[in-house]
One Martini backbone bead per residue (centre of mass of N, CA, C, O) as a GRO file, in nm:
protein
  190
    1MET     BB    1  -5.022  -7.323   0.893
    2SER     BB    2  -5.308  -7.155   0.953
    3HIS     BB    3  -5.565  -7.130   1.207
    4PHE     BB    4  -5.915  -7.040   1.193
    5LEU     BB    5  -6.169  -6.893   1.391
    6PHE     BB    6  -6.487  -6.780   1.249
    7ALA     BB    7  -6.706  -6.548   1.180
    8ALA     BB    8  -6.843  -6.371   0.939
    9ALA     BB    9  -6.779  -6.086   1.078
   10GLU     BB   10  -6.455  -6.169   1.103
   11LEU     BB   11  -6.337  -6.173   0.807
   12ALA     BB   12  -6.241  -5.889   0.725
   13PRO     BB   13  -5.998  -5.861   0.923
   14LEU     BB   14  -5.858  -6.118   0.830
   15LEU     BB   15  -5.810  -6.030   0.533
   16ARG     BB   16  -5.647  -5.777   0.593
   17GLN     BB   17  -5.421  -5.917   0.745
   18GLN     BB   18  -5.337  -6.110   0.513
   19GLY     BB   19  -5.282  -5.882   0.299
   20ARG     BB   20  -5.029  -5.774   0.466
   21ARG     BB   21  -4.852  -6.041   0.460
   22PHE     BB   22  -4.937  -6.053   0.152
   23THR     BB   23  -4.967  -5.975  -0.200
   24THR     BB   24  -4.915  -6.267  -0.340
   25GLY     BB   25  -5.168  -6.522  -0.340
   26TYR     BB   26  -5.292  -6.775  -0.117
   27LEU     BB   27  -5.597  -6.842   0.066
   28HIS     BB   28  -5.661  -7.115   0.269
   29LEU     BB   29  -5.980  -7.247   0.335
   30HIS     BB   30  -6.160  -7.439   0.595
   31LEU     BB   31  -6.488  -7.505   0.609
   32ARG     BB   32  -6.704  -7.542   0.894
   33GLY     BB   33  -6.966  -7.659   1.022
   34GLU     BB   34  -7.161  -7.773   1.279
   35ASP     BB   35  -7.106  -8.052   1.139
   36PRO     BB   36  -6.828  -8.255   1.158
   37ALA     BB   37  -6.921  -8.489   0.957
   38GLU     BB   38  -6.908  -8.301   0.690
   39GLY     BB   39  -6.662  -8.142   0.711
   40THR     BB   40  -6.485  -7.966   0.466
   41GLU     BB   41  -6.455  -7.657   0.278
   42PRO     BB   42  -6.302  -7.521   0.021
   43TRP     BB   43  -6.129  -7.191   0.018
   44VAL     BB   44  -5.992  -6.975  -0.237
   45LEU     BB   45  -5.787  -6.689  -0.216
   46THR     BB   46  -5.687  -6.433  -0.443
   47TYR     BB   47  -5.390  -6.248  -0.452
   48TYR     BB   48  -5.300  -5.916  -0.596
   49HIS     BB   49  -5.126  -5.677  -0.483
   50GLY     BB   50  -5.322  -5.685  -0.208
   51ARG     BB   51  -5.569  -5.795  -0.380
   52LEU     BB   52  -5.873  -5.917  -0.403
   53LEU     BB   53  -5.962  -6.126  -0.694
   54PHE     BB   54  -6.031  -6.439  -0.613
   55SER     BB   55  -6.280  -6.713  -0.604
   56ALA     BB   56  -6.267  -7.058  -0.487
   57ASP     BB   57  -6.209  -7.418  -0.454
   58GLN     BB   58  -5.945  -7.317  -0.607
   59PRO     BB   59  -5.695  -7.229  -0.767
   60LEU     BB   60  -5.598  -7.027  -1.002
   61ASN     BB   61  -5.716  -7.094  -1.336
   62ALA     BB   62  -5.826  -7.114  -1.648
   63PRO     BB   63  -6.076  -7.300  -1.627
   64ILE     BB   64  -6.209  -7.161  -1.378
   65LEU     BB   65  -6.221  -6.877  -1.495
   66LEU     BB   66  -6.392  -6.945  -1.748
   67ARG     BB   67  -6.635  -7.052  -1.592
   68ARG     BB   68  -6.691  -6.789  -1.434
   69LEU     BB   69  -6.719  -6.598  -1.676
   70SER     BB   70  -6.964  -6.756  -1.802
   71ARG     BB   71  -7.163  -6.678  -1.572
   72PHE     BB   72  -7.120  -6.339  -1.620
   73ILE     BB   73  -7.077  -6.395  -1.948
   74PRO     BB   74  -7.297  -6.532  -2.153
   75ARG     BB   75  -7.161  -6.519  -2.446
   76LEU     BB   76  -6.937  -6.738  -2.373
   77ASN     BB   77  -7.158  -6.981  -2.434
   78LEU     BB   78  -7.131  -6.962  -2.712
   79ASP     BB   79  -7.006  -7.116  -2.982
   80TRP     BB   80  -6.788  -6.917  -3.094
   81PRO     BB   81  -6.639  -6.850  -2.828
   82GLN     BB   82  -6.567  -7.143  -2.757
   83ARG     BB   83  -6.382  -7.192  -3.001
   84VAL     BB   84  -6.183  -6.964  -2.950
   85ILE     BB   85  -6.098  -7.052  -2.665
   86ARG     BB   86  -5.982  -7.327  -2.743
   87VAL     BB   87  -5.760  -7.216  -2.926
   88LEU     BB   88  -5.624  -7.037  -2.714
   89GLN     BB   89  -5.560  -7.262  -2.514
   90GLN     BB   90  -5.379  -7.430  -2.703
   91ARG     BB   91  -5.175  -7.191  -2.754
   92LEU     BB   92  -5.133  -7.063  -2.442
   93LEU     BB   93  -5.147  -7.275  -2.194
   94PRO     BB   94  -4.879  -7.428  -2.203
   95ASP     BB   95  -4.750  -7.141  -2.084
   96ASN     BB   96  -4.932  -7.018  -1.861
   97SER     BB   97  -5.105  -6.754  -2.005
   98LEU     BB   98  -5.343  -6.580  -1.867
   99PRO     BB   99  -5.301  -6.283  -1.949
  100GLU     BB  100  -5.290  -6.345  -2.255
  101LEU     BB  101  -5.571  -6.464  -2.281
  102LEU     BB  102  -5.726  -6.209  -2.187
  103GLU     BB  103  -5.609  -6.021  -2.402
  104MET     BB  104  -5.717  -6.176  -2.649
  105MET     BB  105  -6.017  -6.165  -2.571
  106THR     BB  106  -6.026  -5.856  -2.590
  107GLU     BB  107  -5.924  -5.817  -2.884
  108LEU     BB  108  -6.171  -6.011  -2.996
  109GLY     BB  109  -6.439  -5.926  -2.815
  110LEU     BB  110  -6.522  -6.123  -2.576
  111ILE     BB  111  -6.421  -5.881  -2.397
  112LYS     BB  112  -6.513  -5.606  -2.247
  113PRO     BB  113  -6.467  -5.329  -2.106
  114GLY     BB  114  -6.499  -5.417  -1.755
  115GLU     BB  115  -6.601  -5.720  -1.744
  116LEU     BB  116  -6.385  -5.858  -1.582
  117GLU     BB  117  -6.419  -5.698  -1.322
  118ASP     BB  118  -6.719  -5.760  -1.285
  119ALA     BB  119  -6.691  -6.070  -1.277
  120LEU     BB  120  -6.499  -6.082  -1.035
  121TRP     BB  121  -6.688  -5.940  -0.839
  122LEU     BB  122  -6.928  -6.138  -0.863
  123ASN     BB  123  -6.769  -6.381  -0.770
  124LEU     BB  124  -6.710  -6.281  -0.488
  125LEU     BB  125  -7.001  -6.229  -0.395
  126THR     BB  126  -7.106  -6.516  -0.440
  127ASP     BB  127  -6.904  -6.661  -0.251
  128PHE     BB  128  -6.966  -6.508   0.006
  129ASP     BB  129  -7.257  -6.593   0.015
  130ARG     BB  130  -7.212  -6.897   0.012
  131TYR     BB  131  -6.993  -6.936   0.248
  132LEU     BB  132  -7.139  -6.728   0.474
  133PHE     BB  133  -7.484  -6.705   0.412
  134GLU     BB  134  -7.650  -6.951   0.315
  135CYS     BB  135  -7.672  -7.083   0.632
  136ALA     BB  136  -7.780  -6.846   0.758
  137PRO     BB  137  -7.798  -6.837   1.084
  138HIS     BB  138  -7.562  -6.957   1.274
  139ARG     BB  139  -7.624  -7.147   1.565
  140SER     BB  140  -7.578  -7.166   1.908
  141ARG     BB  141  -7.664  -7.252   2.216
  142GLU     BB  142  -7.476  -7.065   2.364
  143ARG     BB  143  -7.562  -6.800   2.228
  144VAL     BB  144  -7.864  -6.819   2.292
  145ASN     BB  145  -7.824  -6.844   2.613
  146ARG     BB  146  -7.720  -6.544   2.659
  147TYR     BB  147  -8.014  -6.489   2.612
  148ARG     BB  148  -8.329  -6.360   2.703
  149LEU     BB  149  -8.557  -6.600   2.621
  150SER     BB  150  -8.836  -6.703   2.543
  151ASP     BB  151  -8.998  -6.975   2.446
  152GLU     BB  152  -9.128  -6.835   2.203
  153GLN     BB  153  -8.863  -6.717   2.087
  154ARG     BB  154  -8.715  -6.986   2.051
  155GLN     BB  155  -8.921  -7.110   1.858
  156LYS     BB  156  -8.897  -6.893   1.642
  157LEU     BB  157  -8.597  -6.927   1.586
  158HIS     BB  158  -8.613  -7.223   1.505
  159ALA     BB  159  -8.817  -7.186   1.270
  160LEU     BB  160  -8.632  -6.988   1.100
  161THR     BB  161  -8.349  -7.189   1.107
  162LYS     BB  162  -8.404  -7.501   1.035
  163ASP     BB  163  -8.355  -7.481   0.698
  164GLY     BB  164  -8.099  -7.309   0.617
  165GLN     BB  165  -8.142  -7.024   0.543
  166SER     BB  166  -8.111  -6.731   0.433
  167LEU     BB  167  -8.126  -6.412   0.530
  168GLU     BB  168  -8.318  -6.325   0.309
  169ALA     BB  169  -8.537  -6.541   0.357
  170ILE     BB  170  -8.593  -6.464   0.651
  171ALA     BB  171  -8.671  -6.169   0.597
  172GLN     BB  172  -8.910  -6.234   0.412
  173LYS     BB  173  -9.069  -6.398   0.617
  174LEU     BB  174  -9.099  -6.173   0.826
  175CYS     BB  175  -9.240  -5.972   0.642
  176ARG     BB  176  -9.488  -6.144   0.581
  177GLU     BB  177  -9.577  -6.174   0.875
  178MET     BB  178  -9.604  -5.869   0.935
  179CYS     BB  179  -9.803  -5.801   0.696
  180SER     BB  180 -10.028  -6.027   0.790
  181ALA     BB  181 -10.067  -5.901   1.044
  182PRO     BB  182 -10.275  -5.775   1.253
  183LEU     BB  183 -10.389  -5.484   1.356
  184THR     BB  184 -10.334  -5.318   1.667
  185ARG     BB  185 -10.463  -5.155   1.935
  186SER     BB  186 -10.406  -4.956   2.178
  187ALA     BB  187 -10.476  -4.841   2.462
  188GLY     BB  188 -10.614  -4.523   2.401
  189GLY     BB  189 -10.660  -4.509   2.117
  190SER     BB  190 -10.796  -4.357   1.810
   0.00000   0.00000   0.00000
């Protein structure tokens, strides 16, 4: 098993490299935050014919796929689709026929054309956001010390990142601060 240390920006080349090494299979990642006492969090990426297909905290199987599909195709949470899915699972899953299960769900109209691909795409985007950017920007004192920041800038950086907010939340906070700051004129302005 290979071990990689990478920052979020370095993941894309790593995934491309791994995709070339095998066409179908799982890439198991164990993500560690800044605090080693918190341990690692598993992240399993599923490749199929060289294409990144699925992401979860465990390898692809019918129950996890159905849970993820239910997140992104809300009607699958209704009573009648749930009953149909249970019957299909009892009939098809003992043979581990995930493709057949998805085909039957499509034939029965539980999944419309294109929805499976959209749901898989949304699943990937959601997991990438969760695993890579939810607590960004992770900063280390070494990286911060590389830059010449004033004490005021360091305090501002600490204030922005202390709550472990997402990049989006930090950007929104900065925008609110900038929009609420009074406009000042420079000397000699009209």
